[in-house]
């Protein structure tokens, strides 16, 4: 298997994506001057890496054999049935990144970033933050294999929620820093990681989504796009066409960009799904775009952010991986130029979808993936177009959610 | 150069000493106490730095993060901090310059133009934005606006920055430049004199701008060492610590006063 | 990807493998007459299934896209290093069935058996037993997708040990029967499942290893051999040759046979690794062949069994999946004709290997797989042959073992 | 045909009644009590079936499984059960035939030839192997050996078996044939008379061998219904239940006696 090569479709200028109509800028590098040299070094290393054929060949070899990036597309007749039957709604395919090593889409970026950190940046230590601990788990795995130190920042609430993934990160040898500040979730964890980087400028910071100061959003989506490049090729092989629609959940946007990026210039209609928490009108949600975000500047980048006056607002959702009051800058840009549409799913809908997937598909999805499956079914039902081929990103496996979900099941039966 | 800062540095020079700049988060632990604290600080410091708290700060140690959270809980926002500074400045008799220290988001959300104007009308003398990148459109706009109205734009340089970066920074910097003494967070480590010397040399090579050194300065002896190299020194966590531990103590301002008085003994060149 | 076709190498005669030298018979059908018709029906359905091209095409499609059977071979330089360096010991490859849906080699047989049960046997309900709950988890997943009822028998000790997998089986909709008899582990669970089948002859029983009455041992190894057929092809593509050695752990022998079967006629030296528990001399172990087993008859088949007079002896090991006092009949036969060699690893060695794999490979192996990795390293070190290419079956992922192993790590650091 | 069984069926026929065959696990709850139980049973039953416990049985309900575990805990093994039967038979005055009921493994491990011989020397009249497949080499050897020494080889047929299977089974079966009354475990359900009639018909069509019906027979009324169709009925869980619940009760044998006396009232044709 050969991974289709990367083509830059949407390059930022000096770290910014620019809306041609409004001239709004997205991205940038808003960070203490202390870290500016580090960011410049990361950018240089990244440019060097993607041009280094030997490095890329070795990296892709590891992605194929260690991460197992050549995961299947599963035609789901069961979901078609639920949406009204293939004859009414077309075909539904699931991209199975739940089958990756460490059970989510995250390891493709995590491993690539760490591999670059080891061989080009020459770092001895990696610092990262994590929400659902999917990112930390895969960074820690990469660090174990690459003999690097690993420091993980996780919010105290998440450390409880996804303790399995956190424990696995620890088994891999990561040092876990539990963050008790502010919302005790992904956002303060990322702030904490960036703060730690300031104290350890020799380390490399590895972000878990298409967020953070430039060049991270671009770098992460470039690494992660391996997933979408393979998926696009597979989809064409199976159906002869690119997908009619693509559905991905959106926390920061890494799994979205991993799949959407190679399809940006295609006719595929792209949907990003946010967590509506207890319902967007309640204010208790994790929906950045649909929850009334404004442009803001945090954690090193400028993008859409949910705020309460100038403070970053709490994001509230069952899914630790979606508990992020912002989206990556390229995602905000793609929303604003209307290339990506947004939908949402409430926590309750997602939890029911979790049980449904277990009982009807024989798949334990990451709770994050349940938001997208639910929203995709709603949209596909509505479209009622039998000639369409739908693609849903099943971006993770839910072992870490079992504890909470089995309680939910027992309470609701 | 902002007039008040000009005077501050001139007077210090005359007196053969350095300047002490004290930092406290605005409205920590609440509006009323904060006002007293700032007034007290203005009695002992050459300048006073007031933080507009930001809950997603990327450069503050837990001491300052805690102060931020206390202030936010007490209802702090940009508007109120401006009001606080304006009131404090109207109460004090001297011309001690006041700076705002914050992150880009509060400024950006307030609107950069409005923020600059508000500095002027609130008698704010200078502004420090920890995460403002020289090359961002916001930084460009902000420095332009501040220059117009003679509010100092104090920029940070850190031990990891090279001469090119320092040169670029100097172009925008006004009144004085803030040297971060080590790679790390406010108040998280001991001041690193080697770093300070190295960066100061690079700055002196390119400019005559006064140098203030911050991060890790807590004791009279820290102050004394730093002042041998720099023009001013910024003390933050040391003060914020006292606020955090004595928030409900009616002796709070006194404690801060005597802490600062002691530090001042280290200011002589 | 096309799965290389099945070729019967070693067909049993009337349900028995026969040692040509000693005339010893292995296998058979020792079961209440009540179940004889069911077994005949299973056998007929199996014969029909493997000849039914459409059925096989659809099954293989599902194995590829639902189970994700096309898992990679990972060259592990880290293990080579530990064994003494590639220049001294040759190359080491890991077959990554830990990346399967439901995280072990088991789903290939489980899904195939259930698929046959649904489409050819026309059963509405599946009965199975389980040890590490890897089998039950994958049977339950198949039943969910295929809309069948699922009844799982699990020993009370195992239900505790591997509660994550058990909970996942429950999320998939399985009815869990906890067995409190005798050793409260895999063996009484299997007896309990067979007893339940007697009460529900319309259901189909799906065994989790190459054990049970004829035709199960043959059927299971035939389904499971998809893994080895792919692995053999991959290995040849990468190295140009078949492996010099193959290492698999051996509880009942399903993961062993899944890999070994397509290599039986090749020059590959095949090693099966048993759990030596607290050490074979202590009598507290799970080693059937190396632990002094004799020919015995239980659970419907005749094979090597560890016994205390005529009673099946307790098997004692950390690994729920290896807690089985017998090996499948074809495995016993292959041992007796000296085609397969046996090695063993103690629980303590396996637990240390678990931590080593986490910390050095960035892989959380199923505890079962740690026995084989440890024994393989010992053997490879001893062979000291730089021209050899070694293949180790990494037969599962250890999420379910994390709870116990993180305690072990913390206690031992 | 084994002589004792021959006599049992002949006598019953004469008396226009069926025969009651009682089952208990050997050495449950221990050697001494088991001996008393078997002697008591021999007073009321036409024949006595003694189980050699097997810890991995695939056909027993939890009642019998528990009995197996009690017996194993009390040290039961094949040798001791033979000794137990031999002692019991030497104590009783009548010719009540004794059967061993077990699984193939204990027989196979003992050695089939030795096991058959030991039956003879221990005065065992018949053998039932629940999991013995007609086509296994062990079954062939065992039936040959038993035939030589006139020990009855009683085989099981179940409601799921077809006529071909029954015919094949009849070839090996001697003295009587055991009809399982439902698809399930010993003592787990109610006797299914429909099944019994259906299989009995198939047997009668092919043979004159006496028919014993087991599984699910617990009450006088069960016995009575079954005996209308069959020649004998086997009661197991009913007895084993009493043993389990009264293992330490000195009235245990009395209780079994009166239970069996009551069942016998259902034996009339
Ligand atoms: C399985 C899974 N999906 C999705 C996400 C959301 O992040 P992103 O939108 O950056 O892909 C996460 C984050 O942890 C995750 O673990
Ligand atoms: C991961 C894993 N490996 C190995 C085994 C051992 O079984 P077998 O020898 O039949 O493959 C099990 C059984 O549950 C298992 O879960």
Short mmCIF file of N, CA, C and O in Angstrom, two decimals, chain D residues 129-175:
data_model
loop_
_atom_site.label_atom_id
_atom_site.label_comp_id
_atom_site.label_asym_id
_atom_site.label_seq_id
_atom_site.Cartn_x
_atom_site.Cartn_y
_atom_site.Cartn_z
N UNK D 129 -22.46 -44.12 30.03
CA UNK D 129 -21.46 -43.07 29.79
C UNK D 129 -22.18 -41.97 29.01
O UNK D 129 -22.54 -42.14 27.85
N UNK D 130 -22.39 -40.85 29.67
CA UNK D 130 -23.23 -39.80 29.09
C UNK D 130 -22.67 -39.30 27.76
O UNK D 130 -23.41 -39.06 26.82
N UNK D 131 -21.35 -39.15 27.69
CA UNK D 131 -20.77 -38.50 26.52
C UNK D 131 -20.03 -39.48 25.61
O UNK D 131 -19.10 -39.10 24.91
N UNK D 132 -20.49 -40.72 25.61
CA UNK D 132 -19.82 -41.69 24.75
C UNK D 132 -20.48 -41.72 23.38
O UNK D 132 -21.66 -42.04 23.24
N UNK D 133 -19.69 -41.37 22.40
CA UNK D 133 -20.19 -41.32 21.04
C UNK D 133 -20.09 -42.70 20.40
O UNK D 133 -19.04 -43.36 20.47
N UNK D 134 -21.16 -43.15 19.77
CA UNK D 134 -21.18 -44.48 19.14
C UNK D 134 -19.97 -44.73 18.25
O UNK D 134 -19.52 -45.87 18.12
N UNK D 135 -19.47 -43.67 17.63
CA UNK D 135 -18.42 -43.88 16.63
C UNK D 135 -17.01 -43.74 17.16
O UNK D 135 -16.05 -43.84 16.41
N UNK D 136 -16.87 -43.49 18.45
CA UNK D 136 -15.51 -43.28 18.95
C UNK D 136 -14.83 -44.62 19.15
O UNK D 136 -15.48 -45.63 19.44
N UNK D 137 -13.51 -44.64 19.01
CA UNK D 137 -12.79 -45.90 19.26
C UNK D 137 -13.01 -46.39 20.68
O UNK D 137 -13.08 -47.62 20.91
N UNK D 138 -13.14 -45.46 21.62
CA UNK D 138 -13.34 -45.84 23.01
C UNK D 138 -14.68 -46.55 23.19
O UNK D 138 -14.79 -47.52 23.95
N UNK D 139 -15.70 -46.05 22.51
CA UNK D 139 -17.02 -46.66 22.64
C UNK D 139 -17.00 -48.08 22.09
O UNK D 139 -17.59 -48.99 22.67
N UNK D 140 -16.29 -48.22 20.99
CA UNK D 140 -16.22 -49.55 20.38
C UNK D 140 -15.54 -50.53 21.32
O UNK D 140 -16.04 -51.63 21.58
N UNK D 141 -14.42 -50.11 21.86
CA UNK D 141 -13.68 -50.99 22.75
C UNK D 141 -14.50 -51.30 23.99
O UNK D 141 -14.62 -52.46 24.41
N UNK D 142 -15.10 -50.29 24.54
CA UNK D 142 -15.85 -50.46 25.78
C UNK D 142 -17.02 -51.42 25.58
O UNK D 142 -17.23 -52.33 26.39
N UNK D 143 -17.75 -51.24 24.50
CA UNK D 143 -18.92 -52.09 24.33
C UNK D 143 -18.51 -53.56 24.10
O UNK D 143 -19.16 -54.48 24.57
N UNK D 144 -17.35 -53.72 23.42
CA UNK D 144 -16.83 -55.07 23.21
C UNK D 144 -16.48 -55.72 24.56
O UNK D 144 -16.88 -56.85 24.87
N UNK D 145 -15.77 -54.97 25.37
CA UNK D 145 -15.34 -55.49 26.67
C UNK D 145 -16.53 -55.83 27.56
O UNK D 145 -16.55 -56.86 28.24
N UNK D 146 -17.50 -54.94 27.57
CA UNK D 146 -18.65 -55.15 28.47
C UNK D 146 -19.47 -56.35 28.03
O UNK D 146 -20.00 -57.09 28.87
N UNK D 147 -19.56 -56.50 26.71
CA UNK D 147 -20.34 -57.62 26.19
C UNK D 147 -19.72 -58.95 26.66
O UNK D 147 -20.43 -59.84 27.14
N UNK D 148 -18.39 -59.02 26.59
CA UNK D 148 -17.67 -60.23 27.00
C UNK D 148 -18.07 -60.66 28.39
O UNK D 148 -18.15 -61.86 28.69
N UNK D 149 -18.28 -59.69 29.29
CA UNK D 149 -18.46 -60.04 30.69
C UNK D 149 -19.88 -59.82 31.17
O UNK D 149 -20.16 -59.82 32.38
N UNK D 150 -20.78 -59.60 30.17
CA UNK D 150 -22.19 -59.46 30.51
C UNK D 150 -22.52 -58.32 31.46
O UNK D 150 -23.44 -58.42 32.28
N UNK D 151 -21.76 -57.24 31.35
CA UNK D 151 -22.16 -56.03 32.06
C UNK D 151 -22.97 -55.20 31.07
O UNK D 151 -22.58 -55.03 29.92
N UNK D 152 -24.14 -54.77 31.52
CA UNK D 152 -25.04 -54.02 30.62
C UNK D 152 -24.38 -52.71 30.18
O UNK D 152 -23.80 -52.00 30.99
N UNK D 153 -24.46 -52.42 28.86
CA UNK D 153 -24.00 -51.12 28.36
C UNK D 153 -25.27 -50.34 28.00
O UNK D 153 -25.87 -50.55 26.95
N UNK D 154 -25.68 -49.48 28.91
CA UNK D 154 -26.94 -48.75 28.72
C UNK D 154 -26.63 -47.43 28.02
O UNK D 154 -25.87 -46.61 28.52
N UNK D 155 -27.21 -47.25 26.85
CA UNK D 155 -26.90 -46.05 26.08
C UNK D 155 -28.07 -45.07 26.10
O UNK D 155 -29.23 -45.45 26.32
N UNK D 156 -27.72 -43.80 25.85
CA UNK D 156 -28.74 -42.75 25.89
C UNK D 156 -29.23 -42.42 24.48
O UNK D 156 -28.45 -42.40 23.52
N UNK D 157 -30.54 -42.16 24.39
CA UNK D 157 -31.06 -41.52 23.19
C UNK D 157 -31.89 -40.31 23.63
O UNK D 157 -32.48 -40.32 24.72
N UNK D 158 -31.91 -39.30 22.77
CA UNK D 158 -32.53 -38.03 23.15
C UNK D 158 -33.58 -37.62 22.13
O UNK D 158 -33.60 -38.13 21.01
N UNK D 159 -34.45 -36.69 22.52
CA UNK D 159 -35.53 -36.28 21.62
C UNK D 159 -35.03 -35.72 20.29
O UNK D 159 -35.78 -35.71 19.31
N UNK D 160 -33.79 -35.28 20.26
CA UNK D 160 -33.28 -34.71 19.01
C UNK D 160 -32.75 -35.78 18.05
O UNK D 160 -32.45 -35.48 16.90
N UNK D 161 -32.67 -37.03 18.52
CA UNK D 161 -32.08 -38.08 17.67
C UNK D 161 -33.08 -38.65 16.69
O UNK D 161 -34.26 -38.81 16.99
N UNK D 162 -32.57 -38.97 15.51
CA UNK D 162 -33.44 -39.57 14.49
C UNK D 162 -33.36 -41.10 14.51
O UNK D 162 -32.61 -41.69 15.30
N UNK D 163 -34.13 -41.73 13.67
CA UNK D 163 -34.22 -43.19 13.71
C UNK D 163 -32.88 -43.85 13.39
O UNK D 163 -32.50 -44.85 14.01
N UNK D 164 -32.14 -43.25 12.45
CA UNK D 164 -30.83 -43.82 12.10
C UNK D 164 -29.95 -43.89 13.33
O UNK D 164 -29.29 -44.91 13.58
N UNK D 165 -29.97 -42.83 14.08
CA UNK D 165 -29.13 -42.78 15.28
C UNK D 165 -29.60 -43.83 16.29
O UNK D 165 -28.79 -44.51 16.94
N UNK D 166 -30.92 -43.93 16.42
CA UNK D 166 -31.47 -44.89 17.39
C UNK D 166 -31.08 -46.32 17.01
O UNK D 166 -30.66 -47.12 17.85
N UNK D 167 -31.16 -46.59 15.73
CA UNK D 167 -30.80 -47.94 15.25
C UNK D 167 -29.35 -48.25 15.58
O UNK D 167 -29.03 -49.34 16.07
N UNK D 168 -28.51 -47.29 15.29
CA UNK D 168 -27.09 -47.47 15.54
C UNK D 168 -26.82 -47.70 17.02
O UNK D 168 -26.02 -48.55 17.42
N UNK D 169 -27.54 -46.92 17.83
CA UNK D 169 -27.37 -47.01 19.28
C UNK D 169 -27.83 -48.38 19.78
O UNK D 169 -27.18 -49.00 20.64
N UNK D 170 -28.94 -48.82 19.24
CA UNK D 170 -29.50 -50.11 19.69
C UNK D 170 -28.52 -51.25 19.48
O UNK D 170 -28.49 -52.21 20.26
N UNK D 171 -27.70 -51.11 18.43
CA UNK D 171 -26.74 -52.18 18.15
C UNK D 171 -25.79 -52.40 19.32
O UNK D 171 -25.34 -53.51 19.57
N UNK D 172 -25.48 -51.33 20.02
CA UNK D 172 -24.50 -51.44 21.09
C UNK D 172 -25.14 -51.59 22.46
O UNK D 172 -24.52 -52.02 23.41
N UNK D 173 -26.38 -51.22 22.52
CA UNK D 173 -27.05 -51.10 23.79
C UNK D 173 -27.40 -52.50 24.32
O UNK D 173 -27.85 -53.35 23.57
N UNK D 174 -27.22 -52.67 25.62
CA UNK D 174 -27.64 -53.97 26.15
C UNK D 174 -28.40 -53.80 27.46
O UNK D 174 -28.22 -52.82 28.17
N UNK D 175 -29.29 -54.74 27.75
CA UNK D 175 -30.14 -54.77 28.95
C UNK D 175 -31.29 -53.77 28.91
O UNK D 175 -32.44 -54.13 29.10
#
